[in-house]
XYZ file of N, CA, C and O in Angstrom:
704
model
N 4.136 36.996 -37.885
C 4.892 36.603 -39.090
C 6.113 37.560 -39.176
O 5.893 38.764 -39.021
N 7.274 37.060 -39.425
C 8.476 37.928 -39.578
C 8.312 38.927 -40.694
O 7.511 38.780 -41.618
N 9.069 39.986 -40.497
C 9.047 41.058 -41.499
C 9.543 40.582 -42.871
O 10.538 39.826 -42.981
N 8.841 41.010 -43.936
C 9.242 40.580 -45.319
C 10.307 41.528 -45.826
O 10.266 42.756 -45.591
N 11.310 41.027 -46.588
C 12.324 41.883 -47.187
C 11.660 42.837 -48.177
O 10.680 42.476 -48.870
N 12.154 44.051 -48.289
C 11.606 45.040 -49.263
C 11.896 44.655 -50.673
O 12.814 43.917 -50.949
N 11.040 45.112 -51.576
C 11.180 44.847 -53.022
C 11.867 46.063 -53.620
O 11.363 47.186 -53.550
N 13.007 45.812 -54.239
C 13.730 46.804 -54.899
C 13.517 46.887 -56.365
O 13.957 47.834 -57.058
N 12.769 45.941 -56.929
C 12.534 45.896 -58.376
C 11.582 47.091 -58.811
O 11.577 47.388 -59.976
N 11.002 47.745 -57.899
C 10.096 48.842 -58.263
C 10.857 50.151 -58.338
O 10.263 51.196 -58.783
N 12.113 50.156 -57.970
C 12.954 51.384 -58.031
C 13.347 51.570 -59.492
O 13.505 50.649 -60.265
N 13.639 52.857 -59.885
C 14.137 53.091 -61.208
C 15.448 52.416 -61.435
O 16.242 52.292 -60.434
N 15.801 52.027 -62.623
C 17.048 51.339 -62.930
C 18.265 52.236 -62.512
O 19.275 51.628 -62.014
N 18.183 53.552 -62.737
C 19.323 54.396 -62.348
C 19.562 54.336 -60.856
O 20.752 54.323 -60.400
N 18.516 54.314 -60.026
C 18.667 54.255 -58.624
C 19.290 52.894 -58.146
O 20.203 52.847 -57.332
N 18.824 51.837 -58.740
C 19.354 50.536 -58.461
C 20.865 50.478 -58.805
O 21.699 50.016 -58.031
N 21.204 50.959 -59.995
C 22.568 51.002 -60.440
C 23.465 51.773 -59.471
O 24.584 51.370 -59.085
N 23.023 52.970 -59.068
C 23.828 53.785 -58.122
C 24.012 53.174 -56.798
O 25.047 53.214 -56.136
N 22.888 52.530 -56.280
C 22.973 51.863 -55.042
C 23.853 50.595 -55.060
O 24.512 50.290 -54.060
N 23.914 49.974 -56.199
C 24.863 48.824 -56.360
C 26.314 49.345 -56.314
O 27.163 48.756 -55.639
N 26.574 50.483 -56.941
C 27.916 51.113 -56.911
C 28.269 51.594 -55.500
O 29.419 51.437 -55.097
N 27.313 52.073 -54.760
C 27.609 52.602 -53.504
C 27.770 51.379 -52.458
O 28.288 51.628 -51.347
N 27.289 50.201 -52.808
C 27.434 49.079 -51.920
C 26.187 48.905 -50.991
O 26.262 48.059 -50.104
N 25.145 49.586 -51.290
C 23.927 49.429 -50.482
C 23.167 48.246 -50.882
O 22.522 47.521 -50.067
N 23.177 47.978 -52.185
C 22.509 46.828 -52.709
C 23.508 45.817 -53.276
O 24.617 46.201 -53.664
N 23.152 44.532 -53.305
C 23.985 43.471 -53.807
C 23.144 42.631 -54.838
O 21.921 42.535 -54.717
N 23.830 42.096 -55.851
C 23.135 41.252 -56.761
C 22.716 39.990 -56.032
O 23.422 39.418 -55.185
N 21.521 39.483 -56.400
C 20.982 38.277 -55.813
C 20.184 37.558 -56.875
O 19.017 37.975 -57.138
N 20.729 36.612 -57.594
C 20.032 35.927 -58.684
C 19.704 36.943 -59.749
O 20.462 37.777 -60.125
N 18.430 36.968 -60.189
C 18.032 37.949 -61.242
C 17.717 39.386 -60.735
O 17.520 40.223 -61.545
N 17.776 39.524 -59.456
C 17.496 40.832 -58.915
C 18.581 41.326 -57.919
O 19.732 41.078 -58.008
N 18.151 42.185 -56.973
C 19.024 42.723 -55.975
C 18.428 42.591 -54.608
O 17.186 42.504 -54.480
N 19.260 42.687 -53.598
C 18.846 42.699 -52.174
C 19.677 43.701 -51.427
O 20.812 44.082 -51.884
N 19.175 44.162 -50.290
C 19.955 45.059 -49.446
C 21.062 44.287 -48.760
O 20.898 43.096 -48.421
N 22.222 44.954 -48.505
C 23.217 44.315 -47.732
C 22.778 44.034 -46.276
O 23.388 43.180 -45.606
N 21.777 44.743 -45.835
C 21.283 44.597 -44.482
C 20.445 43.271 -44.302
O 20.181 42.856 -43.195
N 19.985 42.701 -45.414
C 19.203 41.506 -45.360
C 20.096 40.325 -45.686
O 20.679 40.258 -46.824
N 20.338 39.403 -44.748
C 21.207 38.241 -45.074
C 20.621 37.396 -46.187
O 19.424 37.203 -46.248
N 21.515 36.810 -47.003
C 21.086 35.990 -48.109
C 20.453 34.674 -47.448
O 21.145 34.010 -46.779
N 19.229 34.420 -47.795
C 18.512 33.264 -47.283
C 17.293 32.971 -48.062
O 16.920 33.777 -49.025
N 16.559 31.907 -47.843
C 15.394 31.586 -48.648
C 14.323 32.667 -48.742
O 13.860 32.926 -49.764
N 14.019 33.351 -47.618
C 12.948 34.364 -47.627
C 13.414 35.545 -48.529
O 12.588 36.070 -49.272
N 14.634 35.972 -48.447
C 15.198 37.032 -49.253
C 15.196 36.692 -50.694
O 14.864 37.385 -51.624
N 15.636 35.444 -50.993
C 15.686 34.956 -52.350
C 14.323 34.932 -53.036
O 14.127 35.230 -54.198
N 13.294 34.446 -52.249
C 11.950 34.471 -52.783
C 11.423 35.889 -53.032
O 10.697 36.122 -53.977
N 11.816 36.810 -52.116
C 11.384 38.191 -52.295
C 11.990 38.749 -53.532
O 11.388 39.574 -54.253
N 13.234 38.389 -53.873
C 13.898 38.871 -55.132
C 13.135 38.385 -56.320
O 13.101 39.058 -57.350
N 12.525 37.210 -56.261
C 11.758 36.623 -57.331
C 10.334 37.224 -57.591
O 9.693 36.830 -58.477
N 9.996 38.132 -56.683
C 8.634 38.701 -56.700
C 8.199 39.243 -58.109
O 7.013 39.035 -58.486
N 8.995 39.907 -58.878
C 8.492 40.392 -60.146
C 8.102 39.247 -61.088
O 7.306 39.462 -62.024
N 8.619 38.089 -60.897
C 8.266 36.970 -61.808
C 7.332 35.927 -61.212
O 6.794 35.117 -61.954
N 7.037 36.061 -59.912
C 6.244 35.044 -59.278
C 4.846 35.536 -58.840
O 4.224 34.989 -57.979
N 4.364 36.559 -59.528
C 3.064 37.101 -59.260
C 1.933 36.100 -59.569
O 2.132 35.140 -60.239
N 0.770 36.346 -59.044
C -0.405 35.446 -59.275
C -0.326 34.179 -58.464
O -1.010 33.176 -58.864
N 0.395 34.176 -57.389
C 0.494 32.970 -56.557
C 1.322 31.843 -57.094
O 1.185 30.686 -56.652
N 2.199 32.104 -58.111
C 3.049 31.147 -58.648
C 4.035 30.557 -57.590
O 4.356 31.278 -56.644
N 4.355 29.275 -57.755
C 5.279 28.627 -56.805
C 6.549 28.315 -57.485
O 6.583 27.737 -58.594
N 7.645 28.683 -56.865
C 9.021 28.414 -57.449
C 9.240 26.817 -57.362
O 9.042 26.216 -56.318
N 9.692 26.340 -58.504
C 9.930 24.871 -58.600
C 11.256 24.585 -59.319
O 11.881 25.548 -59.836
N 11.704 23.340 -59.291
C 12.852 22.943 -60.012
C 14.133 23.645 -59.616
O 14.366 23.902 -58.451
N 14.938 24.018 -60.603
C 16.213 24.716 -60.274
C 16.028 26.053 -59.597
O 16.816 26.393 -58.789
N 14.912 26.692 -59.858
C 14.649 28.007 -59.143
C 14.402 27.772 -57.670
O 14.936 28.448 -56.825
N 13.659 26.714 -57.304
C 13.424 26.382 -55.908
C 14.737 25.889 -55.249
O 15.014 26.194 -54.140
N 15.516 25.151 -56.022
C 16.819 24.705 -55.486
C 17.686 25.888 -55.158
O 18.398 25.925 -54.126
N 17.709 26.960 -55.993
C 18.417 28.186 -55.745
C 17.828 28.826 -54.384
O 18.595 29.307 -53.588
N 16.525 28.891 -54.330
C 15.931 29.524 -53.168
C 16.463 28.855 -51.901
O 16.752 29.511 -50.896
N 16.554 27.563 -51.908
C 16.970 26.731 -50.737
C 18.509 26.799 -50.555
O 19.069 26.247 -49.626
N 19.206 27.435 -51.502
C 20.672 27.551 -51.324
C 21.499 26.385 -51.829
O 22.625 26.232 -51.580
N 20.775 25.521 -52.658
C 21.488 24.338 -53.197
C 22.092 24.585 -54.525
O 22.966 23.785 -54.969
N 21.741 25.616 -55.269
C 22.362 25.986 -56.530
C 22.899 27.458 -56.434
O 22.278 28.247 -55.716
N 23.900 27.781 -57.123
C 24.501 29.114 -57.113
C 23.582 30.158 -57.794
O 23.603 31.258 -57.434
N 22.927 29.726 -58.861
C 22.134 30.582 -59.691
C 20.757 29.923 -59.947
O 20.714 28.727 -60.011
N 19.673 30.673 -60.058
C 18.388 30.102 -60.348
C 18.150 29.673 -61.739
O 17.171 28.922 -62.009
N 19.125 29.894 -62.646
C 18.991 29.432 -64.013
C 18.061 30.389 -64.858
O 17.369 31.166 -64.321
N 18.175 30.140 -66.091
C 17.354 30.894 -67.067
C 16.670 29.905 -67.986
O 17.354 29.082 -68.517
N 15.424 29.936 -68.213
C 14.402 30.812 -67.455
C 14.215 30.339 -66.051
O 14.529 29.251 -65.674
N 13.498 31.222 -65.303
C 13.057 30.882 -63.957
C 11.913 29.945 -64.074
O 11.081 30.018 -64.977
N 11.824 28.943 -63.161
C 10.791 27.903 -63.222
C 9.792 28.112 -62.126
O 10.099 28.199 -60.905
N 8.493 28.119 -62.494
C 7.355 28.273 -61.526
C 6.282 27.308 -61.954
O 6.239 26.843 -63.120
N 5.370 27.122 -61.007
C 4.243 26.230 -61.300
C 3.006 26.996 -60.836
O 3.016 27.768 -59.813
N 1.867 26.761 -61.468
C 0.614 27.270 -61.046
C 0.146 26.539 -59.813
O 0.384 25.333 -59.725
N -0.564 27.154 -58.930
C -1.099 26.435 -57.753
C -2.298 25.615 -58.203
O -3.076 26.036 -59.121
N -2.573 24.459 -57.576
C -3.726 23.687 -57.902
C -3.806 23.185 -59.268
O -4.898 22.854 -59.785
N -2.711 23.012 -59.966
C -2.667 22.442 -61.314
C -3.459 23.251 -62.327
O -4.041 22.714 -63.323
N -3.595 24.583 -62.052
C -4.268 25.414 -63.036
C -3.487 25.537 -64.287
O -2.269 25.426 -64.299
N -4.193 25.718 -65.360
C -3.509 25.914 -66.670
C -2.759 27.231 -66.718
O -3.312 28.265 -66.442
N -1.458 27.194 -67.075
C -0.703 28.420 -67.155
C -1.065 29.275 -68.391
O -1.460 28.694 -69.440
N -0.854 30.578 -68.315
C -1.023 31.450 -69.434
C 0.253 31.374 -70.278
O 1.365 31.213 -69.793
N 0.132 31.679 -71.589
C 1.363 31.716 -72.396
C 2.256 32.824 -71.928
O 1.780 33.939 -71.482
N 3.553 32.641 -72.019
C 4.504 33.592 -71.543
C 4.979 34.476 -72.713
O 5.453 33.955 -73.684
N 4.908 35.858 -72.600
C 5.314 36.689 -73.672
C 6.841 36.765 -73.829
O 7.318 37.004 -74.940
N 7.553 36.573 -72.741
C 9.024 36.651 -72.829
C 9.606 35.381 -72.281
O 8.957 34.528 -71.770
N 10.914 35.183 -72.447
C 11.533 33.926 -72.058
C 12.188 34.009 -70.656
O 12.945 33.164 -70.320
N 11.729 34.969 -69.836
C 12.339 35.138 -68.519
C 11.876 34.093 -67.538
O 12.586 33.769 -66.610
N 10.688 33.497 -67.752
C 10.205 32.468 -66.858
C 9.488 31.393 -67.660
O 8.925 31.673 -68.778
N 9.404 30.274 -67.083
C 8.637 29.120 -67.626
C 7.672 28.673 -66.569
O 8.069 28.353 -65.468
N 6.363 28.704 -66.926
C 5.347 28.313 -65.938
C 4.823 26.945 -66.278
O 4.434 26.742 -67.432
N 4.942 26.065 -65.336
C 4.518 24.634 -65.462
C 3.172 24.430 -64.858
O 2.664 25.281 -64.133
N 2.607 23.287 -65.188
C 1.248 22.961 -64.591
C 1.479 21.632 -63.825
O 1.014 20.577 -64.173
N 2.161 21.703 -62.637
C 2.399 20.580 -61.803
C 1.270 20.480 -60.805
O 0.761 21.471 -60.285
N 0.846 19.267 -60.426
C -0.087 19.128 -59.323
C 0.703 19.059 -58.082
O 1.230 18.003 -57.681
N 0.778 20.183 -57.357
C 1.632 20.271 -56.119
C 0.643 20.279 -54.946
O -0.150 21.165 -54.832
N 0.829 19.300 -54.027
C 0.000 19.261 -52.772
C 0.414 20.398 -51.896
O 1.588 20.828 -51.834
N -0.543 20.864 -51.120
C -0.204 21.997 -50.167
C 0.890 21.644 -49.186
O 1.665 22.508 -48.778
N 0.998 20.330 -48.757
C 2.053 20.002 -47.803
C 3.454 20.006 -48.540
O 4.486 19.974 -47.770
N 3.495 20.094 -49.802
C 4.740 20.199 -50.522
C 5.210 21.637 -50.793
O 6.185 21.908 -51.481
N 4.400 22.629 -50.319
C 4.690 24.052 -50.545
C 5.080 24.690 -49.264
O 4.482 24.497 -48.205
N 6.216 25.493 -49.267
C 6.586 26.289 -48.127
C 6.430 27.739 -48.425
O 6.824 28.247 -49.421
N 5.651 28.430 -47.526
C 5.474 29.861 -47.664
C 6.389 30.538 -46.640
O 6.375 30.207 -45.481
N 7.170 31.518 -47.131
C 8.132 32.187 -46.238
C 7.614 33.587 -45.895
O 6.524 33.999 -46.337
N 8.387 34.307 -45.141
C 8.031 35.597 -44.598
C 7.612 36.627 -45.734
O 6.814 37.519 -45.497
N 8.137 36.431 -46.900
C 7.791 37.355 -48.018
C 6.467 37.090 -48.625
O 6.024 37.828 -49.470
N 5.731 36.082 -48.160
C 4.443 35.717 -48.741
C 4.561 34.941 -49.995
O 3.580 34.545 -50.625
N 5.770 34.707 -50.470
C 6.059 33.920 -51.707
C 6.256 32.488 -51.329
O 6.511 32.163 -50.219
N 6.108 31.625 -52.350
C 6.065 30.210 -52.005
C 7.052 29.424 -52.993
O 7.257 29.861 -54.102
N 7.605 28.327 -52.438
C 8.442 27.459 -53.165
C 8.174 26.014 -52.705
O 7.596 25.789 -51.642
N 8.493 25.046 -53.514
C 8.337 23.686 -53.152
C 9.319 23.358 -52.031
O 10.365 23.945 -51.923
N 8.953 22.409 -51.179
C 9.778 21.994 -50.047
C 11.092 21.404 -50.582
O 11.153 20.989 -51.760
N 12.137 21.373 -49.758
C 13.423 20.815 -50.289
C 13.231 19.370 -50.797
O 13.816 19.049 -51.871
N 12.453 18.480 -50.154
C 12.243 17.125 -50.642
C 11.521 17.117 -51.979
O 11.973 16.387 -52.844
N 10.494 17.857 -52.093
C 9.769 17.924 -53.357
C 10.654 18.448 -54.460
O 10.631 18.012 -55.634
N 11.443 19.478 -54.128
C 12.309 20.107 -55.080
C 13.340 19.083 -55.673
O 13.592 18.954 -56.843
N 13.921 18.266 -54.697
C 14.846 17.221 -55.148
C 14.207 16.186 -56.019
O 14.743 15.741 -57.012
N 12.968 15.792 -55.678
C 12.258 14.816 -56.437
C 11.952 15.377 -57.863
O 12.051 14.655 -58.850
N 11.619 16.640 -57.973
C 11.378 17.315 -59.215
C 12.638 17.325 -60.086
O 12.524 17.085 -61.307
N 13.716 17.638 -59.464
C 15.050 17.650 -60.212
C 15.349 16.264 -60.751
O 15.786 16.092 -61.876
N 15.150 15.241 -59.895
C 15.437 13.867 -60.315
C 14.498 13.406 -61.426
O 14.910 12.633 -62.216
N 13.276 13.873 -61.418
C 12.278 13.373 -62.350
C 12.155 14.181 -63.638
O 12.018 13.583 -64.749
N 12.158 15.440 -63.556
C 11.773 16.293 -64.680
C 12.856 17.010 -65.452
O 12.618 17.440 -66.565
N 13.975 17.231 -64.847
C 15.045 17.947 -65.598
C 15.560 17.144 -66.718
O 15.931 16.007 -66.566
N 15.735 17.753 -67.909
C 16.172 17.033 -69.087
C 17.571 16.550 -68.975
O 17.970 15.479 -69.451
N 18.445 17.371 -68.304
C 19.823 17.005 -68.136
C 20.145 16.922 -66.646
O 19.639 17.882 -65.896
N 20.923 15.976 -66.176
C 21.207 15.845 -64.795
C 22.708 15.806 -64.585
O 23.328 14.742 -64.371
N 23.281 16.961 -64.665
C 24.718 17.127 -64.558
C 25.122 17.362 -63.070
O 24.335 17.446 -62.220
N 26.437 17.496 -62.917
C 27.006 17.627 -61.562
C 26.386 18.649 -60.684
O 26.060 18.332 -59.516
N 26.111 19.872 -61.140
C 25.437 20.881 -60.220
C 24.102 20.381 -59.663
O 23.791 20.613 -58.517
N 23.279 19.710 -60.526
C 22.001 19.215 -60.087
C 22.183 18.035 -59.120
O 21.388 17.835 -58.119
N 23.160 17.156 -59.352
C 23.476 16.085 -58.402
C 23.829 16.584 -57.049
O 23.372 16.171 -56.015
N 24.668 17.599 -57.039
C 25.112 18.246 -55.727
C 23.891 18.896 -55.128
O 23.692 18.776 -53.839
N 23.096 19.555 -55.894
C 21.881 20.229 -55.343
C 20.948 19.214 -54.667
O 20.401 19.436 -53.534
N 20.755 18.025 -55.380
C 19.901 17.031 -54.743
C 20.476 16.506 -53.473
O 19.791 16.313 -52.429
N 21.827 16.294 -53.403
C 22.427 15.832 -52.152
C 22.166 16.890 -51.027
O 21.923 16.501 -49.912
N 22.369 18.116 -51.337
C 22.155 19.200 -50.313
C 20.681 19.287 -49.910
O 20.427 19.416 -48.682
N 19.766 19.175 -50.845
C 18.414 19.274 -50.490
C 17.886 18.108 -49.648
O 16.984 18.233 -48.881
N 18.546 16.950 -49.864
C 18.101 15.699 -49.150
C 18.937 15.450 -47.885
O 18.703 14.436 -47.220
N 19.811 16.378 -47.574
C 20.563 16.158 -46.375
C 19.714 16.513 -45.185
O 19.028 17.520 -45.162
N 19.592 15.674 -44.208
C 18.782 15.930 -43.072
C 18.041 14.620 -42.664
O 17.961 13.667 -43.482
N 17.574 14.613 -41.436
C 16.971 13.375 -40.916
C 15.738 12.940 -41.737
O 14.774 13.651 -41.825
N 15.826 11.757 -42.294
C 14.682 11.131 -42.938
C 14.349 11.700 -44.313
O 13.400 11.168 -44.962
N 15.029 12.687 -44.818
C 14.654 13.306 -46.119
C 14.920 12.390 -47.244
O 14.155 12.269 -48.229
N 16.017 11.660 -47.204
C 16.365 10.697 -48.304
C 15.349 9.562 -48.390
O 14.887 9.252 -49.520
N 14.941 9.007 -47.276
C 13.985 7.922 -47.297
C 12.654 8.437 -47.791
O 12.002 7.725 -48.571
N 12.223 9.561 -47.315
C 10.937 10.162 -47.721
C 10.994 10.481 -49.216
O 9.972 10.228 -49.942
N 12.087 10.966 -49.729
C 12.179 11.246 -51.187
C 12.103 9.979 -51.995
O 11.459 9.915 -53.040
N 12.751 8.972 -51.530
C 12.747 7.729 -52.315
C 11.345 7.117 -52.344
O 10.910 6.600 -53.364
N 10.667 7.176 -51.217
C 9.308 6.684 -51.153
C 8.373 7.504 -52.075
O 7.518 6.972 -52.725
N 8.610 8.772 -52.188
C 7.851 9.669 -53.028
C 8.098 9.281 -54.501
O 7.182 9.317 -55.302
N 9.331 8.997 -54.851
C 9.656 8.625 -56.187
C 8.999 7.305 -56.573
O 8.477 7.159 -57.617
N 9.055 6.324 -55.624
C 8.507 5.008 -55.894
C 6.943 5.043 -56.010
O 6.357 4.262 -56.735
N 6.359 6.000 -55.332
C 4.848 6.104 -55.450
C 4.446 7.176 -56.497
O 3.279 7.426 -56.586
N 5.373 7.803 -57.119
C 5.052 8.886 -58.053
C 4.625 8.365 -59.435
O 4.332 7.197 -59.653
N 4.630 9.310 -60.394
C 4.154 8.968 -61.732
C 5.080 7.993 -62.409
O 6.314 8.176 -62.452
N 4.516 6.889 -62.914
C 5.342 5.854 -63.571
C 6.117 6.359 -64.748
O 7.203 5.842 -65.055
N 5.648 7.381 -65.428
C 6.266 7.940 -66.598
C 7.704 8.389 -66.274
O 8.618 8.294 -67.116
N 7.899 8.914 -65.092
C 9.190 9.513 -64.703
C 9.903 8.695 -63.740
O 11.071 9.015 -63.318
N 9.339 7.580 -63.204
C 9.929 6.808 -62.148
C 11.267 6.227 -62.558
O 12.244 6.248 -61.786
N 11.362 5.654 -63.694
C 12.591 4.997 -64.161
C 13.787 6.020 -64.272
O 14.857 5.716 -63.765
N 13.506 7.149 -64.806
C 14.525 8.208 -64.875
C 14.978 8.610 -63.512
O 16.119 8.767 -63.227
N 14.002 8.808 -62.614
C 14.314 9.347 -61.270
C 15.103 8.283 -60.514
O 16.087 8.657 -59.837
N 14.809 6.981 -60.557
C 15.474 5.976 -59.917
C 16.880 5.825 -60.456
O 17.882 5.593 -59.681
N 17.064 5.904 -61.739
C 18.422 5.856 -62.353
C 19.283 7.010 -61.832
O 20.479 6.847 -61.511
N 18.698 8.141 -61.757
C 19.412 9.348 -61.282
C 19.745 9.203 -59.804
O 20.729 9.709 -59.269
N 18.793 8.593 -59.056
C 18.969 8.369 -57.644
C 20.243 7.594 -57.356
O 20.990 7.820 -56.427
N 20.500 6.593 -58.249
C 21.716 5.771 -58.110
C 22.981 6.633 -58.323
O 24.004 6.333 -57.810
N 22.852 7.637 -59.127
C 24.046 8.547 -59.397
C 24.329 9.430 -58.186
O 25.407 10.027 -58.147
N 23.365 9.523 -57.231
C 23.656 10.353 -56.027
C 24.631 9.650 -55.138
O 25.276 10.158 -54.265
């Protein structure tokens, strides 16, 4: 398994600040990364480590950011419990934990040991569950679904998905 990016969230705030000024660290979403680690999905998931403990899976806009389809992960960060377990109440507004039933084949685990939904599943979640579907999310869906067979697979997933959200997802699909 490839080497996992280091976690800088455990450093004192003063050290992080000075290393940002020196140019050793760079901002990456809600955290920081070393300039030696190229910005990519594994590094972005490693940056989310302080919020994704307990086996949480990055979903929705947060997963779209992990895959590079959005510029920012958004606030709050979105995660789901594995196996549709009931989430605990959140003391702060930094993250929102959902209770989605996510199949193991829809989850991608990267070098950091952290997990996010696959690009296809992420696009379907954005189409189905996001309350607002503005231009950045439309672009994110297009980026997530670019690739051989992804659009067809996503459409089939929507058609076989939960009826409650199917109409919304299909209407948004037409906007793509």
